PDB file of C-alpha atoms in Angstrom:
ATOM      1  CA  MET A   1     -66.074 -16.916 -71.011  1.00  0.00           C
ATOM      2  CA  ASP A   2     -63.936 -17.895 -68.048  1.00  0.00           C
ATOM      3  CA  GLU A   3     -61.284 -15.368 -69.112  1.00  0.00           C
ATOM      4  CA  ALA A   4     -63.797 -12.501 -68.972  1.00  0.00           C
ATOM      5  CA  LEU A   5     -65.077 -13.626 -65.559  1.00  0.00           C
ATOM      6  CA  LEU A   6     -61.502 -13.974 -64.298  1.00  0.00           C
ATOM      7  CA  GLN A   7     -60.737 -10.414 -65.375  1.00  0.00           C
ATOM      8  CA  ASP A   8     -63.947  -9.284 -63.668  1.00  0.00           C
ATOM      9  CA  VAL A   9     -62.915 -10.869 -60.434  1.00  0.00           C
ATOM     10  CA  LEU A  10     -59.478  -9.292 -60.567  1.00  0.00           C
ATOM     11  CA  ALA A  11     -61.087  -5.858 -61.464  1.00  0.00           C
ATOM     12  CA  LYS A  12     -63.565  -6.196 -58.553  1.00  0.00           C
ATOM     13  CA  GLN A  13     -60.757  -6.809 -56.072  1.00  0.00           C
ATOM     14  CA  ALA A  14     -58.744  -3.923 -57.484  1.00  0.00           C
ATOM     15  CA  ASP A  15     -61.688  -1.586 -57.134  1.00  0.00           C
ATOM     16  CA  ASP A  16     -62.187  -2.722 -53.501  1.00  0.00           C
ATOM     17  CA  LEU A  17     -58.500  -2.155 -52.773  1.00  0.00           C
ATOM     18  CA  ALA A  18     -58.369   1.192 -54.550  1.00  0.00           C
ATOM     19  CA  ARG A  19     -61.357   2.533 -52.672  1.00  0.00           C
ATOM     20  CA  GLY A  20     -59.362   2.096 -49.520  1.00  0.00           C
ATOM     21  CA  GLU A  21     -61.991  -0.105 -47.910  1.00  0.00           C
ATOM     22  CA  GLY A  22     -59.655  -3.008 -47.891  1.00  0.00           C
ATOM     23  CA  ALA A  23     -60.390  -5.945 -50.059  1.00  0.00           C
ATOM     24  CA  LYS A  24     -62.432  -8.903 -48.809  1.00  0.00           C
ATOM     25  CA  PRO A  25     -60.575 -12.076 -47.843  1.00  0.00           C
ATOM     26  CA  ARG A  26     -59.099 -13.766 -50.930  1.00  0.00           C
ATOM     27  CA  GLU A  27     -61.456 -16.715 -50.525  1.00  0.00           C
ATOM     28  CA  ALA A  28     -64.431 -14.463 -51.280  1.00  0.00           C
ATOM     29  CA  TYR A  29     -63.031 -13.726 -54.762  1.00  0.00           C
ATOM     30  CA  LEU A  30     -61.824 -17.282 -55.342  1.00  0.00           C
ATOM     31  CA  GLN A  31     -65.363 -18.599 -54.665  1.00  0.00           C
ATOM     32  CA  ILE A  32     -66.649 -16.712 -57.748  1.00  0.00           C
ATOM     33  CA  LEU A  33     -64.485 -18.763 -60.062  1.00  0.00           C
ATOM     34  CA  PRO A  34     -63.341 -21.891 -58.163  1.00  0.00           C
ATOM     35  CA  SER A  35     -62.218 -23.666 -61.395  1.00  0.00           C
ATOM     36  CA  ARG A  36     -59.480 -21.014 -61.810  1.00  0.00           C
ATOM     37  CA  ALA A  37     -58.595 -20.668 -58.097  1.00  0.00           C
ATOM     38  CA  ALA A  38     -55.033 -21.924 -58.517  1.00  0.00           C
ATOM     39  CA  GLU A  39     -54.341 -19.226 -61.125  1.00  0.00           C
ATOM     40  CA  LEU A  40     -56.252 -16.497 -59.341  1.00  0.00           C
ATOM     41  CA  ALA A  41     -54.884 -16.784 -55.850  1.00  0.00           C
ATOM     42  CA  PRO A  42     -51.304 -15.574 -56.562  1.00  0.00           C
ATOM     43  CA  LEU A  43     -52.579 -12.728 -58.695  1.00  0.00           C
ATOM     44  CA  LEU A  44     -54.948 -11.644 -55.936  1.00  0.00           C
ATOM     45  CA  GLU A  45     -52.055 -11.704 -53.490  1.00  0.00           C
ATOM     46  CA  ILE A  46     -49.771  -9.676 -55.811  1.00  0.00           C
ATOM     47  CA  ALA A  47     -52.545  -7.161 -56.240  1.00  0.00           C
ATOM     48  CA  GLU A  48     -52.913  -6.727 -52.464  1.00  0.00           C
ATOM     49  CA  ARG A  49     -49.210  -6.118 -52.012  1.00  0.00           C
ATOM     50  CA  THR A  50     -49.045  -3.769 -55.014  1.00  0.00           C
ATOM     51  CA  SER A  51     -51.911  -1.763 -53.629  1.00  0.00           C
ATOM     52  CA  ARG A  52     -50.177  -1.404 -50.315  1.00  0.00           C
ATOM     53  CA  LEU A  53     -46.939  -0.351 -51.978  1.00  0.00           C
ATOM     54  CA  MET A  54     -48.446   2.175 -54.364  1.00  0.00           C
ATOM     55  CA  SER A  55     -51.087   3.788 -52.158  1.00  0.00           C
ATOM     56  CA  VAL A  56     -48.461   5.761 -50.222  1.00  0.00           C
ATOM     57  CA  GLN A  57     -49.382   9.412 -50.807  1.00  0.00           C
ATOM     58  CA  VAL A  58     -46.597  11.912 -51.458  1.00  0.00           C
ATOM     59  CA  LYS A  59     -47.520  15.583 -51.106  1.00  0.00           C
ATOM     60  CA  PRO A  60     -45.840  18.537 -52.740  1.00  0.00           C
ATOM     61  CA  ASP A  61     -43.658  20.909 -50.758  1.00  0.00           C
ATOM     62  CA  ALA A  62     -45.776  23.669 -49.235  1.00  0.00           C
ATOM     63  CA  ALA A  63     -43.565  26.480 -50.646  1.00  0.00           C
ATOM     64  CA  PHE A  64     -43.755  25.005 -54.188  1.00  0.00           C
ATOM     65  CA  ARG A  65     -47.523  24.588 -53.843  1.00  0.00           C
ATOM     66  CA  GLU A  66     -48.122  28.176 -52.846  1.00  0.00           C
ATOM     67  CA  GLU A  67     -45.720  29.570 -55.457  1.00  0.00           C
ATOM     68  CA  LEU A  68     -47.420  27.725 -58.216  1.00  0.00           C
ATOM     69  CA  HIS A  69     -50.797  28.859 -56.926  1.00  0.00           C
ATOM     70  CA  ARG A  70     -49.651  32.464 -57.144  1.00  0.00           C
ATOM     71  CA  GLU A  71     -48.176  32.024 -60.683  1.00  0.00           C
ATOM     72  CA  LEU A  72     -51.368  30.399 -61.954  1.00  0.00           C
ATOM     73  CA  LEU A  73     -53.643  33.080 -60.572  1.00  0.00           C
ATOM     74  CA  ALA A  74     -51.389  35.822 -62.068  1.00  0.00           C
ATOM     75  CA  MET A  75     -51.569  34.035 -65.462  1.00  0.00           C
ATOM     76  CA  ALA A  76     -55.338  33.445 -65.145  1.00  0.00           C
ATOM     77  CA  GLN A  77     -55.982  37.180 -64.491  1.00  0.00           C
ATOM     78  CA  GLN A  78     -53.686  38.174 -67.326  1.00  0.00           C
ATOM     79  CA  ARG A  79     -55.074  35.679 -69.840  1.00  0.00           C
ATOM     80  CA  TYR A  80     -58.747  35.890 -68.837  1.00  0.00           C
ATOM     81  CA  PRO A  81     -59.153  39.345 -67.135  1.00  0.00           C
ATOM     82  CA  GLY A  82     -62.969  39.238 -67.159  1.00  0.00           C
ATOM     83  CA  GLY A  83     -63.281  35.448 -66.894  1.00  0.00           C
ATOM     84  CA  TRP A  84     -63.008  32.927 -69.563  1.00  0.00           C
ATOM     85  CA  ALA A  85     -66.348  33.748 -71.243  1.00  0.00           C
ATOM     86  CA  ASN A  86     -65.194  37.319 -71.703  1.00  0.00           C
ATOM     87  CA  SER A  87     -61.775  36.513 -73.190  1.00  0.00           C
ATOM     88  CA  PRO A  88     -60.991  37.366 -76.739  1.00  0.00           C
ATOM     89  CA  PRO A  89     -62.932  35.045 -79.127  1.00  0.00           C
ATOM     90  CA  TRP A  90     -59.808  33.535 -80.689  1.00  0.00           C
ATOM     91  CA  MET A  91     -58.895  32.101 -77.305  1.00  0.00           C
ATOM     92  CA  ASN A  92     -62.119  30.098 -77.160  1.00  0.00           C
ATOM     93  CA  VAL A  93     -62.011  28.675 -80.677  1.00  0.00           C
ATOM     94  CA  SER A  94     -62.004  24.969 -80.325  1.00  0.00           C
ATOM     95  CA  ARG A  95     -59.287  22.768 -81.846  1.00  0.00           C
ATOM     96  CA  SER A  96     -61.708  21.175 -84.310  1.00  0.00           C
ATOM     97  CA  TRP A  97     -62.618  24.582 -85.728  1.00  0.00           C
ATOM     98  CA  ILE A  98     -58.888  25.478 -86.127  1.00  0.00           C
ATOM     99  CA  ILE A  99     -58.173  22.092 -87.788  1.00  0.00           C
ATOM    100  CA  GLY A 100     -61.260  22.552 -90.043  1.00  0.00           C
ATOM    101  CA  ALA A 101     -60.174  26.039 -91.076  1.00  0.00           C
ATOM    102  CA  ALA A 102     -56.669  24.846 -91.805  1.00  0.00           C
ATOM    103  CA  ALA A 103     -58.005  21.964 -93.893  1.00  0.00           C
ATOM    104  CA  VAL A 104     -60.244  24.273 -95.917  1.00  0.00           C
ATOM    105  CA  GLY A 105     -57.306  26.665 -96.425  1.00  0.00           C
ATOM    106  CA  SER A 106     -55.084  23.830 -97.597  1.00  0.00           C
ATOM    107  CA  ALA A 107     -57.716  22.522 -99.972  1.00  0.00           C
ATOM    108  CA  VAL A 108     -58.172  25.942-101.477  1.00  0.00           C
ATOM    109  CA  SER A 109     -54.383  26.267-101.969  1.00  0.00           C
ATOM    110  CA  VAL A 110     -54.129  22.932-103.659  1.00  0.00           C
ATOM    111  CA  ALA A 111     -57.168  23.693-105.898  1.00  0.00           C
ATOM    112  CA  GLY A 112     -55.491  26.983-106.805  1.00  0.00           C
ATOM    113  CA  LEU A 113     -52.312  25.227-107.809  1.00  0.00           C
ATOM    114  CA  VAL A 114     -54.088  22.619-109.803  1.00  0.00           C
ATOM    115  CA  ALA A 115     -56.047  25.346-111.649  1.00  0.00           C
ATOM    116  CA  TYR A 116     -52.799  27.242-112.294  1.00  0.00           C
ATOM    117  CA  PHE A 117     -51.133  24.223-113.889  1.00  0.00           C
ATOM    118  CA  ILE A 118     -54.185  23.334-115.926  1.00  0.00           C
ATOM    119  CA  ARG A 119     -54.301  26.919-117.169  1.00  0.00           C
ATOM    120  CA  GLN A 120     -50.543  26.879-118.003  1.00  0.00           C
ATOM    121  CA  ARG A 121     -51.002  23.728-120.116  1.00  0.00           C
ATOM    122  CA  GLN A 122     -53.951  25.159-121.946  1.00  0.00           C
ATOM    123  CA  LEU A 123     -52.306  28.576-122.814  1.00  0.00           C
ATOM    124  CA  PRO A 124     -49.931  27.323-125.567  1.00  0.00           C
ATOM    125  CA  ALA A 125     -52.817  25.505-127.246  1.00  0.00           C
ATOM    126  CA  LEU A 126     -54.911  28.681-127.274  1.00  0.00           C
ATOM    127  CA  PHE A 127     -52.205  30.556-129.042  1.00  0.00           C
ATOM    128  CA  ARG A 128     -51.439  27.843-131.614  1.00  0.00           C
TER     129      ARG A 128
ATOM    130  CA  MET B   1     -62.411  10.226 -57.612  1.00  0.00           C
ATOM    131  CA  ARG B   2     -64.118  13.153 -55.850  1.00  0.00           C
ATOM    132  CA  GLU B   3     -64.961  15.614 -58.539  1.00  0.00           C
ATOM    133  CA  ILE B   4     -64.897  19.393 -58.137  1.00  0.00           C
ATOM    134  CA  ASP B   5     -68.236  21.145 -57.924  1.00  0.00           C
ATOM    135  CA  LEU B   6     -69.388  22.095 -61.409  1.00  0.00           C
ATOM    136  CA  HIS B   7     -70.282  25.566 -60.097  1.00  0.00           C
ATOM    137  CA  VAL B   8     -66.616  26.302 -59.692  1.00  0.00           C
ATOM    138  CA  ILE B   9     -65.955  25.414 -63.316  1.00  0.00           C
ATOM    139  CA  GLU B  10     -68.857  27.551 -64.377  1.00  0.00           C
ATOM    140  CA  ARG B  11     -67.564  30.445 -62.294  1.00  0.00           C
ATOM    141  CA  MET B  12     -64.276  30.414 -64.273  1.00  0.00           C
ATOM    142  CA  LYS B  13     -66.382  31.962 -67.049  1.00  0.00           C
ATOM    143  CA  GLU B  14     -66.709  35.154 -65.019  1.00  0.00           C
ATOM    144  CA  ASP B  15     -64.007  34.965 -62.448  1.00  0.00           C
ATOM    145  CA  PRO B  16     -60.440  33.884 -63.347  1.00  0.00           C
ATOM    146  CA  LEU B  17     -59.517  33.493 -59.650  1.00  0.00           C
ATOM    147  CA  ALA B  18     -61.862  30.462 -59.534  1.00  0.00           C
ATOM    148  CA  PHE B  19     -58.945  28.580 -61.111  1.00  0.00           C
ATOM    149  CA  GLY B  20     -57.336  28.773 -57.661  1.00  0.00           C
ATOM    150  CA  GLU B  21     -60.065  26.564 -56.258  1.00  0.00           C
ATOM    151  CA  ILE B  22     -59.635  24.114 -59.094  1.00  0.00           C
ATOM    152  CA  TYR B  23     -55.924  24.021 -58.431  1.00  0.00           C
ATOM    153  CA  GLU B  24     -56.390  23.446 -54.706  1.00  0.00           C
ATOM    154  CA  HIS B  25     -58.823  20.677 -55.337  1.00  0.00           C
ATOM    155  CA  TYR B  26     -56.560  18.667 -57.600  1.00  0.00           C
ATOM    156  CA  VAL B  27     -52.933  19.647 -56.980  1.00  0.00           C
ATOM    157  CA  ASP B  28     -52.053  17.048 -54.388  1.00  0.00           C
ATOM    158  CA  ARG B  29     -53.417  14.193 -56.415  1.00  0.00           C
ATOM    159  CA  ILE B  30     -51.833  15.335 -59.638  1.00  0.00           C
ATOM    160  CA  TYR B  31     -48.512  15.852 -57.924  1.00  0.00           C
ATOM    161  CA  ASN B  32     -48.699  12.385 -56.304  1.00  0.00           C
ATOM    162  CA  TYR B  33     -49.642  10.786 -59.636  1.00  0.00           C
ATOM    163  CA  ILE B  34     -46.709  12.372 -61.359  1.00  0.00           C
ATOM    164  CA  TYR B  35     -44.322  11.570 -58.506  1.00  0.00           C
ATOM    165  CA  GLN B  36     -45.306   7.870 -58.879  1.00  0.00           C
ATOM    166  CA  HIS B  37     -43.749   8.094 -62.425  1.00  0.00           C
ATOM    167  CA  THR B  38     -40.734  10.359 -61.866  1.00  0.00           C
ATOM    168  CA  ARG B  39     -39.829   9.400 -58.348  1.00  0.00           C
ATOM    169  CA  ASN B  40     -37.977  12.601 -57.917  1.00  0.00           C
ATOM    170  CA  ILE B  41     -39.212  15.892 -56.529  1.00  0.00           C
ATOM    171  CA  HIS B  42     -37.662  18.167 -59.050  1.00  0.00           C
ATOM    172  CA  ASP B  43     -39.256  16.576 -62.102  1.00  0.00           C
ATOM    173  CA  ALA B  44     -42.509  16.054 -60.238  1.00  0.00           C
ATOM    174  CA  GLU B  45     -42.683  19.774 -59.497  1.00  0.00           C
ATOM    175  CA  ASP B  46     -41.797  20.746 -63.102  1.00  0.00           C
ATOM    176  CA  LEU B  47     -44.402  18.425 -64.589  1.00  0.00           C
ATOM    177  CA  THR B  48     -47.045  19.405 -62.078  1.00  0.00           C
ATOM    178  CA  SER B  49     -46.579  23.085 -63.038  1.00  0.00           C
ATOM    179  CA  SER B  50     -46.746  22.108 -66.679  1.00  0.00           C
ATOM    180  CA  VAL B  51     -50.029  20.264 -66.174  1.00  0.00           C
ATOM    181  CA  PHE B  52     -51.762  23.160 -64.514  1.00  0.00           C
ATOM    182  CA  PHE B  53     -50.408  25.759 -66.969  1.00  0.00           C
ATOM    183  CA  ARG B  54     -51.648  23.591 -69.820  1.00  0.00           C
ATOM    184  CA  ALA B  55     -55.025  23.186 -68.131  1.00  0.00           C
ATOM    185  CA  LEU B  56     -55.329  26.940 -67.730  1.00  0.00           C
ATOM    186  CA  THR B  57     -54.199  27.732 -71.273  1.00  0.00           C
ATOM    187  CA  ASN B  58     -56.575  25.107 -72.742  1.00  0.00           C
ATOM    188  CA  PHE B  59     -59.469  25.740 -70.375  1.00  0.00           C
ATOM    189  CA  GLY B  60     -61.633  27.034 -73.244  1.00  0.00           C
ATOM    190  CA  ARG B  61     -61.549  23.602 -74.782  1.00  0.00           C
ATOM    191  CA  TYR B  62     -63.050  21.833 -71.803  1.00  0.00           C
ATOM    192  CA  ARG B  63     -66.699  21.014 -72.235  1.00  0.00           C
ATOM    193  CA  VAL B  64     -68.756  20.588 -69.100  1.00  0.00           C
ATOM    194  CA  GLN B  65     -71.074  18.145 -70.917  1.00  0.00           C
ATOM    195  CA  GLY B  66     -68.124  15.888 -71.828  1.00  0.00           C
ATOM    196  CA  ALA B  67     -65.803  13.987 -69.493  1.00  0.00           C
ATOM    197  CA  PRO B  68     -65.674  15.019 -65.868  1.00  0.00           C
ATOM    198  CA  PHE B  69     -63.086  17.765 -65.221  1.00  0.00           C
ATOM    199  CA  GLY B  70     -60.871  15.406 -63.198  1.00  0.00           C
ATOM    200  CA  SER B  71     -60.665  12.971 -66.137  1.00  0.00           C
ATOM    201  CA  TRP B  72     -59.801  15.850 -68.436  1.00  0.00           C
ATOM    202  CA  LEU B  73     -57.062  16.980 -66.027  1.00  0.00           C
ATOM    203  CA  TYR B  74     -55.653  13.501 -65.620  1.00  0.00           C
ATOM    204  CA  ARG B  75     -55.572  13.136 -69.385  1.00  0.00           C
ATOM    205  CA  ILE B  76     -53.353  16.233 -69.581  1.00  0.00           C
ATOM    206  CA  ALA B  77     -51.209  14.769 -66.789  1.00  0.00           C
ATOM    207  CA  HIS B  78     -51.053  11.487 -68.540  1.00  0.00           C
ATOM    208  CA  ASN B  79     -49.885  13.034 -71.791  1.00  0.00           C
ATOM    209  CA  THR B  80     -47.322  15.165 -69.899  1.00  0.00           C
ATOM    210  CA  VAL B  81     -45.881  12.016 -68.274  1.00  0.00           C
ATOM    211  CA  VAL B  82     -45.888  10.086 -71.609  1.00  0.00           C
ATOM    212  CA  ASN B  83     -43.986  13.022 -73.218  1.00  0.00           C
ATOM    213  CA  TRP B  84     -41.589  13.098 -70.280  1.00  0.00           C
ATOM    214  CA  HIS B  85     -40.880   9.309 -70.687  1.00  0.00           C
ATOM    215  CA  ARG B  86     -40.368   9.807 -74.473  1.00  0.00           C
ATOM    216  CA  ASP B  87     -38.207  12.906 -74.202  1.00  0.00           C
ATOM    217  CA  THR B  88     -35.960  11.701 -71.479  1.00  0.00           C
ATOM    218  CA  GLY B  89     -35.954   7.953 -71.961  1.00  0.00           C
ATOM    219  CA  ARG B  90     -35.885   7.624 -68.208  1.00  0.00           C
ATOM    220  CA  ARG B  91     -38.342   4.787 -67.803  1.00  0.00           C
ATOM    221  CA  LYS B  92     -35.610   2.264 -67.290  1.00  0.00           C
ATOM    222  CA  THR B  93     -33.740   4.405 -64.835  1.00  0.00           C
ATOM    223  CA  VAL B  94     -36.614   4.924 -62.367  1.00  0.00           C
ATOM    224  CA  SER B  95     -34.396   3.715 -59.541  1.00  0.00           C
ATOM    225  CA  VAL B  96     -34.988   1.011 -57.058  1.00  0.00           C
ATOM    226  CA  GLU B  97     -33.754   3.439 -54.370  1.00  0.00           C
ATOM    227  CA  SER B  98     -36.935   5.372 -55.113  1.00  0.00           C
ATOM    228  CA  LEU B  99     -39.008   2.775 -53.243  1.00  0.00           C
ATOM    229  CA  PRO B 100     -41.987   4.396 -51.549  1.00  0.00           C
ATOM    230  CA  PRO B 101     -41.614   4.756 -47.804  1.00  0.00           C
ATOM    231  CA  ILE B 102     -43.238   2.551 -45.200  1.00  0.00           C
ATOM    232  CA  GLU B 103     -44.128   3.084 -41.574  1.00  0.00           C
ATOM    233  CA  SER B 104     -41.457   1.268 -39.491  1.00  0.00           C
ATOM    234  CA  ASN B 105     -42.420  -1.468 -37.139  1.00  0.00           C
ATOM    235  CA  GLY B 106     -40.257  -0.766 -34.087  1.00  0.00           C
ATOM    236  CA  ASP B 107     -41.460  -3.754 -32.084  1.00  0.00           C
ATOM    237  CA  ARG B 108     -40.584  -6.396 -34.717  1.00  0.00           C
ATOM    238  CA  PRO B 109     -37.434  -5.307 -36.596  1.00  0.00           C
ATOM    239  CA  ASP B 110     -36.930  -8.696 -38.338  1.00  0.00           C
ATOM    240  CA  GLU B 111     -40.391  -8.598 -39.850  1.00  0.00           C
ATOM    241  CA  THR B 112     -39.803  -5.112 -41.046  1.00  0.00           C
ATOM    242  CA  ALA B 113     -36.561  -6.180 -42.717  1.00  0.00           C
ATOM    243  CA  GLU B 114     -38.269  -9.115 -44.477  1.00  0.00           C
ATOM    244  CA  GLN B 115     -41.180  -6.929 -45.529  1.00  0.00           C
ATOM    245  CA  GLU B 116     -38.786  -4.355 -46.774  1.00  0.00           C
ATOM    246  CA  GLU B 117     -37.035  -6.884 -49.017  1.00  0.00           C
ATOM    247  CA  ALA B 118     -40.356  -8.194 -50.347  1.00  0.00           C
ATOM    248  CA  ARG B 119     -41.415  -4.645 -51.050  1.00  0.00           C
ATOM    249  CA  ARG B 120     -38.141  -3.870 -52.782  1.00  0.00           C
ATOM    250  CA  LEU B 121     -38.466  -6.868 -55.101  1.00  0.00           C
ATOM    251  CA  LEU B 122     -42.091  -5.975 -55.909  1.00  0.00           C
ATOM    252  CA  TRP B 123     -41.010  -2.453 -56.701  1.00  0.00           C
ATOM    253  CA  VAL B 124     -38.284  -3.839 -59.071  1.00  0.00           C
ATOM    254  CA  ALA B 125     -40.931  -5.936 -60.769  1.00  0.00           C
ATOM    255  CA  ILE B 126     -43.217  -2.843 -61.173  1.00  0.00           C
ATOM    256  CA  VAL B 127     -40.419  -0.730 -62.580  1.00  0.00           C
ATOM    257  CA  ARG B 128     -39.684  -3.435 -65.167  1.00  0.00           C
ATOM    258  CA  GLN B 129     -43.258  -3.331 -66.518  1.00  0.00           C
ATOM    259  CA  ASN B 130     -43.917  -1.277 -69.668  1.00  0.00           C
ATOM    260  CA  PRO B 131     -45.212   2.353 -69.227  1.00  0.00           C
ATOM    261  CA  ASP B 132     -48.894   1.470 -69.878  1.00  0.00           C
ATOM    262  CA  ARG B 133     -48.836  -1.084 -67.104  1.00  0.00           C
ATOM    263  CA  GLN B 134     -47.084   1.232 -64.704  1.00  0.00           C
ATOM    264  CA  GLU B 135     -49.536   3.955 -65.617  1.00  0.00           C
ATOM    265  CA  LEU B 136     -52.508   1.629 -64.883  1.00  0.00           C
ATOM    266  CA  LEU B 137     -51.117   0.760 -61.449  1.00  0.00           C
ATOM    267  CA  ALA B 138     -50.491   4.396 -60.620  1.00  0.00           C
ATOM    268  CA  LEU B 139     -53.979   5.384 -61.626  1.00  0.00           C
ATOM    269  CA  LYS B 140     -55.669   2.453 -59.890  1.00  0.00           C
ATOM    270  CA  PHE B 141     -53.778   2.207 -56.632  1.00  0.00           C
ATOM    271  CA  GLY B 142     -52.065   5.593 -56.356  1.00  0.00           C
ATOM    272  CA  GLN B 143     -55.101   7.647 -57.391  1.00  0.00           C
ATOM    273  CA  GLY B 144     -57.950   5.266 -56.647  1.00  0.00           C
ATOM    274  CA  LEU B 145     -59.632   5.785 -60.026  1.00  0.00           C
ATOM    275  CA  SER B 146     -62.310   3.466 -61.372  1.00  0.00           C
ATOM    276  CA  ASN B 147     -61.726   1.496 -64.532  1.00  0.00           C
ATOM    277  CA  ALA B 148     -64.101   3.823 -66.417  1.00  0.00           C
ATOM    278  CA  GLU B 149     -62.061   6.864 -65.270  1.00  0.00           C
ATOM    279  CA  ILE B 150     -58.741   5.121 -66.188  1.00  0.00           C
ATOM    280  CA  GLY B 151     -60.229   4.247 -69.543  1.00  0.00           C
ATOM    281  CA  LYS B 152     -60.990   7.980 -70.218  1.00  0.00           C
ATOM    282  CA  THR B 153     -57.490   8.978 -69.122  1.00  0.00           C
ATOM    283  CA  MET B 154     -55.735   6.310 -71.182  1.00  0.00           C
ATOM    284  CA  ASN B 155     -58.188   6.537 -74.083  1.00  0.00           C
ATOM    285  CA  ARG B 156     -59.242   2.883 -73.871  1.00  0.00           C
ATOM    286  CA  THR B 157     -62.434   0.999 -73.128  1.00  0.00           C
ATOM    287  CA  GLU B 158     -63.225  -0.314 -69.724  1.00  0.00           C
ATOM    288  CA  GLY B 159     -62.853  -3.878 -71.029  1.00  0.00           C
ATOM    289  CA  ALA B 160     -59.420  -3.058 -72.396  1.00  0.00           C
ATOM    290  CA  ILE B 161     -58.390  -1.724 -68.977  1.00  0.00           C
ATOM    291  CA  LYS B 162     -59.511  -4.933 -67.308  1.00  0.00           C
ATOM    292  CA  ALA B 163     -57.520  -6.980 -69.813  1.00  0.00           C
ATOM    293  CA  LEU B 164     -54.482  -4.726 -69.337  1.00  0.00           C
ATOM    294  CA  TYR B 165     -54.769  -5.095 -65.549  1.00  0.00           C
ATOM    295  CA  HIS B 166     -54.816  -8.870 -65.874  1.00  0.00           C
ATOM    296  CA  ARG B 167     -51.729  -8.800 -68.103  1.00  0.00           C
ATOM    297  CA  THR B 168     -50.022  -6.466 -65.627  1.00  0.00           C
ATOM    298  CA  LEU B 169     -50.584  -8.885 -62.746  1.00  0.00           C
ATOM    299  CA  LEU B 170     -49.252 -11.750 -64.881  1.00  0.00           C
ATOM    300  CA  GLY B 171     -46.250  -9.601 -65.789  1.00  0.00           C
ATOM    301  CA  LEU B 172     -45.555  -8.902 -62.104  1.00  0.00           C
ATOM    302  CA  ARG B 173     -45.883 -12.551 -61.241  1.00  0.00           C
ATOM    303  CA  LYS B 174     -43.386 -13.498 -63.974  1.00  0.00           C
ATOM    304  CA  GLU B 175     -40.861 -10.936 -62.782  1.00  0.00           C
ATOM    305  CA  LEU B 176     -41.248 -12.024 -59.166  1.00  0.00           C
ATOM    306  CA  GLU B 177     -40.779 -15.666 -60.228  1.00  0.00           C
ATOM    307  CA  LYS B 178     -37.538 -14.645 -62.054  1.00  0.00           C
ATOM    308  CA  MET B 179     -36.337 -13.166 -58.769  1.00  0.00           C
ATOM    309  CA  GLY B 180     -37.357 -16.248 -56.873  1.00  0.00           C
ATOM    310  CA  MET B 181     -40.148 -14.591 -54.973  1.00  0.00           C
ATOM    311  CA  GLU B 182     -43.173 -16.631 -56.013  1.00  0.00           C
TER     312      GLU B 182
END
């Protein structure tokens, strides 16, 4: 029970940190589960430091960004000239349909092979 | 995470150029997310390109009624990064020199030096965590995603994400203790 609450407290602080609002003072989180304060305090402190370290945003180079934009639009126009809805039907077939069709095809092939071998075994008997 | 307007997604059905708006909406975040893993510009650019080309190629598989578009895109990025780790085996070589930058404190150089050392050791501790834990930290603190969004990206429940986060903090604490920091 305590374990789940402890994880909830850590998750709450992480959400507050990740939203960029700045977490509340550590005591506010410790008060929720005072019986585990000794264990929680260092974890809350590590989370604060990790958040500060990892929230630095790195942006892509402008030339790369523009070049990729151009390439994607060229491909989009080539692949979906009239929009995605008007693209050839085979492009919009979902993976599950493809897997289903492959499974049916495989099953038919296996059934064919089984029928062939059964037939082969029966033939000599017919001519005996 | 601020989601793109669904109308833009719908417009893709008729107008392929709408993908440009989708790209502009997400490119900085996806690049930053990937950079947090690769820590080098060349790989980050390659993988970012790969994510958007995959998204465009597989656009027909995205269902508006399913996960939000951002979660779908992050899932592609996540799989791309996982494949990159697997193919190159570079996880262990994400270098300590790749420490994220910090604004310098010109008035108090000693404090900056101390902070810098603490940051360096924390970075070492992060790099020594397994890929799932690093991924969680990148999505949570680098991208500001909620646990539900992270769960969709990493294909886990929200409860599992909370437990993973707890283990990650314990893992960081252990590494910092080994280095005499805690």
